[in-house]
PDB file of C-alpha atoms in Angstrom:
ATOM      1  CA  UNK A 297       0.000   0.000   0.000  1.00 93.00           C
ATOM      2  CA  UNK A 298       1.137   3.133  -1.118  1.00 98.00           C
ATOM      3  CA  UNK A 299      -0.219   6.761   0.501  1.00 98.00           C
ATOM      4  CA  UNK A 300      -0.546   9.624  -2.200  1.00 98.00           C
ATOM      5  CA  UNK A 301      -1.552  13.251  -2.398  1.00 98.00           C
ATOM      6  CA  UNK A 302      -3.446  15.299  -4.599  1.00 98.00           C
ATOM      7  CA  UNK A 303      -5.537  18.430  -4.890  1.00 98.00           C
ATOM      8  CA  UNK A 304      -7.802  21.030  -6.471  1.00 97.00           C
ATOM      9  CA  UNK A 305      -9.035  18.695  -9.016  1.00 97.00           C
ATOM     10  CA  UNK A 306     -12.155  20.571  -9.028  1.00 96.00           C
ATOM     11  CA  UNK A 307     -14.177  18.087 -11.033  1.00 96.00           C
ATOM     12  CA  UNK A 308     -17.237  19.441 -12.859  1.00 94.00           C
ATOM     13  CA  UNK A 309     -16.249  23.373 -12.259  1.00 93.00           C
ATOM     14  CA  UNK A 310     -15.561  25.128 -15.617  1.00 91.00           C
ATOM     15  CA  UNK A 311     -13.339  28.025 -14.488  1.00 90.00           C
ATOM     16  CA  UNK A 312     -10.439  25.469 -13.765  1.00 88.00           C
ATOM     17  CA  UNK A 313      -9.837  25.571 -18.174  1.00 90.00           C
ATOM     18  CA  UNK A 314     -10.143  29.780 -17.781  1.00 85.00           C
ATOM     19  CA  UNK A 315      -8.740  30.719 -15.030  1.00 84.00           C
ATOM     20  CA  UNK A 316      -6.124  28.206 -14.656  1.00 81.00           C
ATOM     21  CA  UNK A 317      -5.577  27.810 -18.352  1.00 87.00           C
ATOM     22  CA  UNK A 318      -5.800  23.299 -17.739  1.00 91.00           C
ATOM     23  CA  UNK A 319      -4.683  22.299 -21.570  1.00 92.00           C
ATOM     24  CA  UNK A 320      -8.191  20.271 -22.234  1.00 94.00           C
ATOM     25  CA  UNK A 321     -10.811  21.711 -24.658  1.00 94.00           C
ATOM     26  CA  UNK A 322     -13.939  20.698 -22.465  1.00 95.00           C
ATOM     27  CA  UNK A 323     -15.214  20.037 -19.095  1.00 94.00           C
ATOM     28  CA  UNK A 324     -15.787  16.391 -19.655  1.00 95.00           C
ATOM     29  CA  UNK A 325     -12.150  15.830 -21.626  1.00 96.00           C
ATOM     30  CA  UNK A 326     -10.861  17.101 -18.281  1.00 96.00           C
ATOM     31  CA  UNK A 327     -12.687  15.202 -15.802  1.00 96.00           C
ATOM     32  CA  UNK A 328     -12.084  12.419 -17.917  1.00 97.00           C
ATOM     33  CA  UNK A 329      -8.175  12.619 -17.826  1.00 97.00           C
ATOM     34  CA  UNK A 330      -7.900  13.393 -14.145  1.00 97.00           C
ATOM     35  CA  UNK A 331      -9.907  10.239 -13.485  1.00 98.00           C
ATOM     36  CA  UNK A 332      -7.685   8.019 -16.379  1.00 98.00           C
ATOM     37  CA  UNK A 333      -4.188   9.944 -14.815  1.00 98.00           C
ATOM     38  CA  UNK A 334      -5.246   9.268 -10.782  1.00 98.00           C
ATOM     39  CA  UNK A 335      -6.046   5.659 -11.967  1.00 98.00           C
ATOM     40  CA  UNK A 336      -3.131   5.189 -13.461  1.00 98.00           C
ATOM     41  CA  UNK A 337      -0.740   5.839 -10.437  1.00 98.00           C
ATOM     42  CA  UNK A 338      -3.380   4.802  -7.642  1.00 98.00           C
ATOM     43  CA  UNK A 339      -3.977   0.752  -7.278  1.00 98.00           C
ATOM     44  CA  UNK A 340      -7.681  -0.147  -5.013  1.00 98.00           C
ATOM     45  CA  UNK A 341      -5.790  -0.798  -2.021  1.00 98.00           C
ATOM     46  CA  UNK A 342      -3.344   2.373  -1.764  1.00 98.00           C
ATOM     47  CA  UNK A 343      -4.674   5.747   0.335  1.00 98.00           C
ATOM     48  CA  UNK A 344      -5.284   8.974  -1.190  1.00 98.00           C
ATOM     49  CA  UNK A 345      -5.328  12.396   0.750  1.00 98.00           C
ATOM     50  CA  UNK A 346      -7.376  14.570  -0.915  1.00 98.00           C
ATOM     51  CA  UNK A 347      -6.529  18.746   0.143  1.00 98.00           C
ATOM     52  CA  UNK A 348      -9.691  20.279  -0.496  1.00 97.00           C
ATOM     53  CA  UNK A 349     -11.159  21.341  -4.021  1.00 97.00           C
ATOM     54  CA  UNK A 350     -12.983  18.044  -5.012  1.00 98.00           C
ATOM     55  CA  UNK A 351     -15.521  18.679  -7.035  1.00 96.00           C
ATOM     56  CA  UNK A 352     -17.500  22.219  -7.428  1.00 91.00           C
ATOM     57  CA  UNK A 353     -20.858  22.691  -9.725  1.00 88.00           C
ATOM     58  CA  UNK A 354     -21.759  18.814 -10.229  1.00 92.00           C
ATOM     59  CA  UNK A 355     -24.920  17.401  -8.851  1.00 94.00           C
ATOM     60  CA  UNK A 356     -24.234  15.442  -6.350  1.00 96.00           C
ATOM     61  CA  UNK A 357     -24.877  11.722  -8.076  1.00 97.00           C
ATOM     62  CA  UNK A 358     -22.657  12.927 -10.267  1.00 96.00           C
ATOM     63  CA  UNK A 359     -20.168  13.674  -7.719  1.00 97.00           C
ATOM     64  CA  UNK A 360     -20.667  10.617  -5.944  1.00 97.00           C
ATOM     65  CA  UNK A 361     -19.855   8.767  -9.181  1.00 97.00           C
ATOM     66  CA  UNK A 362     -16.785  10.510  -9.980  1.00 97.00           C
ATOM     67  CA  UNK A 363     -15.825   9.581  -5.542  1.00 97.00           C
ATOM     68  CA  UNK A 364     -16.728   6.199  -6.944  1.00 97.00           C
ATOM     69  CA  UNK A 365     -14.827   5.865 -10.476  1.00 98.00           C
ATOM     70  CA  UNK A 366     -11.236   6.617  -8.403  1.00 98.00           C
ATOM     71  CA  UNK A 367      -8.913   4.360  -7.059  1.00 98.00           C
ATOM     72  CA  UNK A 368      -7.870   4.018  -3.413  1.00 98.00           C
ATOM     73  CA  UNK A 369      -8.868   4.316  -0.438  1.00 98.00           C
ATOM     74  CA  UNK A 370      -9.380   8.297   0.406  1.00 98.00           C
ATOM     75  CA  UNK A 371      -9.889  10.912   2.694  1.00 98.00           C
ATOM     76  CA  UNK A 372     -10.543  14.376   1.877  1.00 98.00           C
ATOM     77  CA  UNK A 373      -8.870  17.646   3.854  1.00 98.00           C
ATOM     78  CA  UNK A 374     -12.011  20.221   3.187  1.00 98.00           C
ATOM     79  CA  UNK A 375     -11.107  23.494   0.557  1.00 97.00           C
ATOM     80  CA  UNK A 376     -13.348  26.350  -0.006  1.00 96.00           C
ATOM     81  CA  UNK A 377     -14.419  24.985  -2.835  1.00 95.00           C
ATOM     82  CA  UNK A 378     -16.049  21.629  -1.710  1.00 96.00           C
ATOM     83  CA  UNK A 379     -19.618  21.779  -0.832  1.00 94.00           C
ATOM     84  CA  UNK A 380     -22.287  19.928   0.359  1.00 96.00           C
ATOM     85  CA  UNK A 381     -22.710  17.259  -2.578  1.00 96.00           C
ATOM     86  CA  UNK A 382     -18.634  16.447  -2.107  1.00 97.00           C
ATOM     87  CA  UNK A 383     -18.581  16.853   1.320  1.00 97.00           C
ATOM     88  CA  UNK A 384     -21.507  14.300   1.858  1.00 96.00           C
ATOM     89  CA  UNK A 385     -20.535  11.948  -1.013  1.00 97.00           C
ATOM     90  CA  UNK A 386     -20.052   7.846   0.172  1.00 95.00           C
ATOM     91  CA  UNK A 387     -16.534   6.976   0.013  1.00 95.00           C
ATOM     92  CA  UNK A 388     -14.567   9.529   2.236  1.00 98.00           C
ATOM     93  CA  UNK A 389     -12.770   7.351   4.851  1.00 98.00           C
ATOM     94  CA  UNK A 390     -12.610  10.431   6.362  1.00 98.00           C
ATOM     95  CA  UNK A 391     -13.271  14.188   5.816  1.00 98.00           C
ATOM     96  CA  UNK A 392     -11.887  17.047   8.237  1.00 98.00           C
ATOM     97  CA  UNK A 393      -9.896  20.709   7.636  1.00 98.00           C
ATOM     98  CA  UNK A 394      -6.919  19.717   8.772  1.00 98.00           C
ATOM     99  CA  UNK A 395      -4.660  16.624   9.636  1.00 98.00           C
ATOM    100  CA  UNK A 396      -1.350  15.334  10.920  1.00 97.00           C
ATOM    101  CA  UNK A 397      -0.319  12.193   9.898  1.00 98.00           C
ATOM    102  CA  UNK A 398       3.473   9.785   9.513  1.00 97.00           C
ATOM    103  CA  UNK A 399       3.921   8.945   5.982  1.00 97.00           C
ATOM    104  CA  UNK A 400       7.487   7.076   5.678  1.00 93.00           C
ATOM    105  CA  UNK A 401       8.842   8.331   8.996  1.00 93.00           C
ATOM    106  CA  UNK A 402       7.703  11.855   8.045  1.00 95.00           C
ATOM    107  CA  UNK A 403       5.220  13.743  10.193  1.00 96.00           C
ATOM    108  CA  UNK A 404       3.429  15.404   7.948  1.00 97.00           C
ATOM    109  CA  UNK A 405       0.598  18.491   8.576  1.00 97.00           C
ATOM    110  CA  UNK A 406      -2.446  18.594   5.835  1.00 98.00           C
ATOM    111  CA  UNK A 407      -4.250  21.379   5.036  1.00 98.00           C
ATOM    112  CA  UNK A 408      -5.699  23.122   2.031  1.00 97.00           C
ATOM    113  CA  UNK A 409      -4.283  26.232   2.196  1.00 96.00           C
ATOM    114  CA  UNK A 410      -0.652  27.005   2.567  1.00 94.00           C
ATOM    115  CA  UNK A 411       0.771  27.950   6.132  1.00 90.00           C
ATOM    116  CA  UNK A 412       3.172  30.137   6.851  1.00 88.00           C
ATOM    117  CA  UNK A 413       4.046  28.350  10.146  1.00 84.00           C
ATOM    118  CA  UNK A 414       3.253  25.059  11.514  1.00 91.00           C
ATOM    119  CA  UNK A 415       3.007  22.883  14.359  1.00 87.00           C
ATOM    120  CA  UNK A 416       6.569  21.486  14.883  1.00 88.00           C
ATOM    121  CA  UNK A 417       8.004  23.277  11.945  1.00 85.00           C
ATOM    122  CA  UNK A 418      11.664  23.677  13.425  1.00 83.00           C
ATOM    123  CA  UNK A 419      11.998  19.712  14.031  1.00 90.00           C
ATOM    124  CA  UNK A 420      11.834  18.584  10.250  1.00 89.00           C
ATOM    125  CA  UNK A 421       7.383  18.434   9.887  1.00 92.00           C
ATOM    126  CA  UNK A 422       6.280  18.895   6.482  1.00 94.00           C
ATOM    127  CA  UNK A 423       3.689  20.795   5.741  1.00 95.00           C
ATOM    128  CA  UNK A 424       1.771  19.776   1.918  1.00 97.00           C
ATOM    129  CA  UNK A 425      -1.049  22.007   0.755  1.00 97.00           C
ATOM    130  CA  UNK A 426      -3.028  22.980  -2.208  1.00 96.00           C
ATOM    131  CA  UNK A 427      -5.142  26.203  -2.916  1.00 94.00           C
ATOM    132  CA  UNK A 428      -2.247  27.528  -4.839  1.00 89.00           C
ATOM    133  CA  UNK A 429      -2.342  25.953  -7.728  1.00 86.00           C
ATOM    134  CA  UNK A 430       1.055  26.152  -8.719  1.00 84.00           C
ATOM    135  CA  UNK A 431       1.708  29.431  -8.151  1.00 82.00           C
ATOM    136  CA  UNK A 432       3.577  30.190  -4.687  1.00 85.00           C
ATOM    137  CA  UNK A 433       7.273  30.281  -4.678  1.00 85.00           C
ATOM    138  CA  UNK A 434       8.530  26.929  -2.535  1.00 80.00           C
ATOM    139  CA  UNK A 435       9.220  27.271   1.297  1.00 83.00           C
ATOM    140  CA  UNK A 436      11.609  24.605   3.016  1.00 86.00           C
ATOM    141  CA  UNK A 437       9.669  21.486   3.985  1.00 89.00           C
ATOM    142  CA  UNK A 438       6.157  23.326   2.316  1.00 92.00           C
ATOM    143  CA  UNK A 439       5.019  21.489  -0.922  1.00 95.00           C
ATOM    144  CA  UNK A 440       1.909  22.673  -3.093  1.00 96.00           C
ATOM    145  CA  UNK A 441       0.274  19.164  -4.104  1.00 96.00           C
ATOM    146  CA  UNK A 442      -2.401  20.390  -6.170  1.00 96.00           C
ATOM    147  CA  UNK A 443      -2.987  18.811  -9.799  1.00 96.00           C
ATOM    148  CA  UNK A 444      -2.138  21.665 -11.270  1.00 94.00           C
ATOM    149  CA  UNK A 445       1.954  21.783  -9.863  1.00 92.00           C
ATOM    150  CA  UNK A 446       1.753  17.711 -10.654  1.00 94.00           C
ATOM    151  CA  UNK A 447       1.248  16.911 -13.630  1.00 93.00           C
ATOM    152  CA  UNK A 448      -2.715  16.603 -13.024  1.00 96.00           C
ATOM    153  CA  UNK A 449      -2.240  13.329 -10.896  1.00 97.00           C
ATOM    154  CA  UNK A 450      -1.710  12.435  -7.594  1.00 98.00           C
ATOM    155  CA  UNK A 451       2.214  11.984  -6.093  1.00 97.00           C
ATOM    156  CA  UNK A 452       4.089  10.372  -3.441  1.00 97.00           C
ATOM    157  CA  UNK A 453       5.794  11.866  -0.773  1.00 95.00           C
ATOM    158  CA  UNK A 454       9.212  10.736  -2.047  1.00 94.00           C
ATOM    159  CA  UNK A 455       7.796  12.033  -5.973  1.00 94.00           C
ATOM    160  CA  UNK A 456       7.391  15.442  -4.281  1.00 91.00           C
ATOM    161  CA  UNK A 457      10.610  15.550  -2.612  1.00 86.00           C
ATOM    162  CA  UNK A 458      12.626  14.073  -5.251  1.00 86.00           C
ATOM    163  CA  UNK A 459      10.679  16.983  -7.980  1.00 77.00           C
ATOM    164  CA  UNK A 460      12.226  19.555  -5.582  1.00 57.00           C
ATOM    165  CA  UNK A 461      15.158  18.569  -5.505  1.00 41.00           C
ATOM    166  CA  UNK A 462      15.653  18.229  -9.417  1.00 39.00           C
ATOM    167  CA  UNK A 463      14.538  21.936  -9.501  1.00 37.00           C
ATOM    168  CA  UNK A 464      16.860  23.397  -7.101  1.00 31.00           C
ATOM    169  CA  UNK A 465      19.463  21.772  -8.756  1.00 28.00           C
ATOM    170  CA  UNK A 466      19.056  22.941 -12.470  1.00 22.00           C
TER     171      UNK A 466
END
């Protein structure tokens, strides 16, 4: 069992292909990759933490078949984006605003948005976040895991680390 991350998919909401310029022509070739590329890394029986911006316009059946069509077992961190149909839908192991969890040795603090301090930040806790799509510079031990800074699927905590690295090196 592997654990991954992922974030601001926002599934069924058509200002994701405006505003953050996603390179799909339509709403449903976009749900419809996200779905194929989170498949693709995520076998049934790995865990998936899901930072907040699920799903935003879709009724909620269609929501809860979206929940349904991805691997893994998952739990979703709440953004300001998710509303009642995501929050509600069947399949969330768990749902909550914020989390601490040991992935791999690492303590790790979940949340949607970006913090700019965290519990236990001076002894080596990560903190991994989404909201941003992309689009704050990096902090030490602060990684931005929505879909949009990877590669539209979800990572690994080792992935993320290891893509920082390669960046601060080139």
């Amino acid at each position: 069992m592997t654990t991954y991350f992922t974030s601001d998919t926002h599934f069924g909401d058509p200002r994701v292909l405006r505003i953050d310029r996603r390179p799909f022509p339509d709403l449903a070739t976009h749900d419809a990759a996200l779905v194929e590329n989170w498949n693709a890394v995520v076998a049934p029986d790995d865990t998936v933490w899901h930072l907040g911006d699920f799903a935003l316009g879709p009724p909620p059946e269609r929501v809860r078949a979206l929940l349904a069509a991805l691997n893994g077992h998952k739990h979703l961190i709440v953004g300001n984006n998710d509303g009642p149909a995501t929050l509600t839908a069947p399949g969330w192991l768990s749902v909550a605003h914020y989390a601490e969890i040991d992935v791999d040795g690492q303590h790790l603090v979940l949340c949607h948005y970006a913090f700019r301090t965290w519990n236990r930040m001076g002894r080596g806790v990560v903190n991994l976040h989404g909201h941003s799509h992309g689009k704050l510079k990096p902090a030490t031990r602060q990684y931005d895991v929505g879909v949009d800074a990877r590669e539209f699927r979800p990572v690994t905590l080792e992935t993320i680390r290891s893509t920082r690295r390669r960046r601060a090196t080139i």
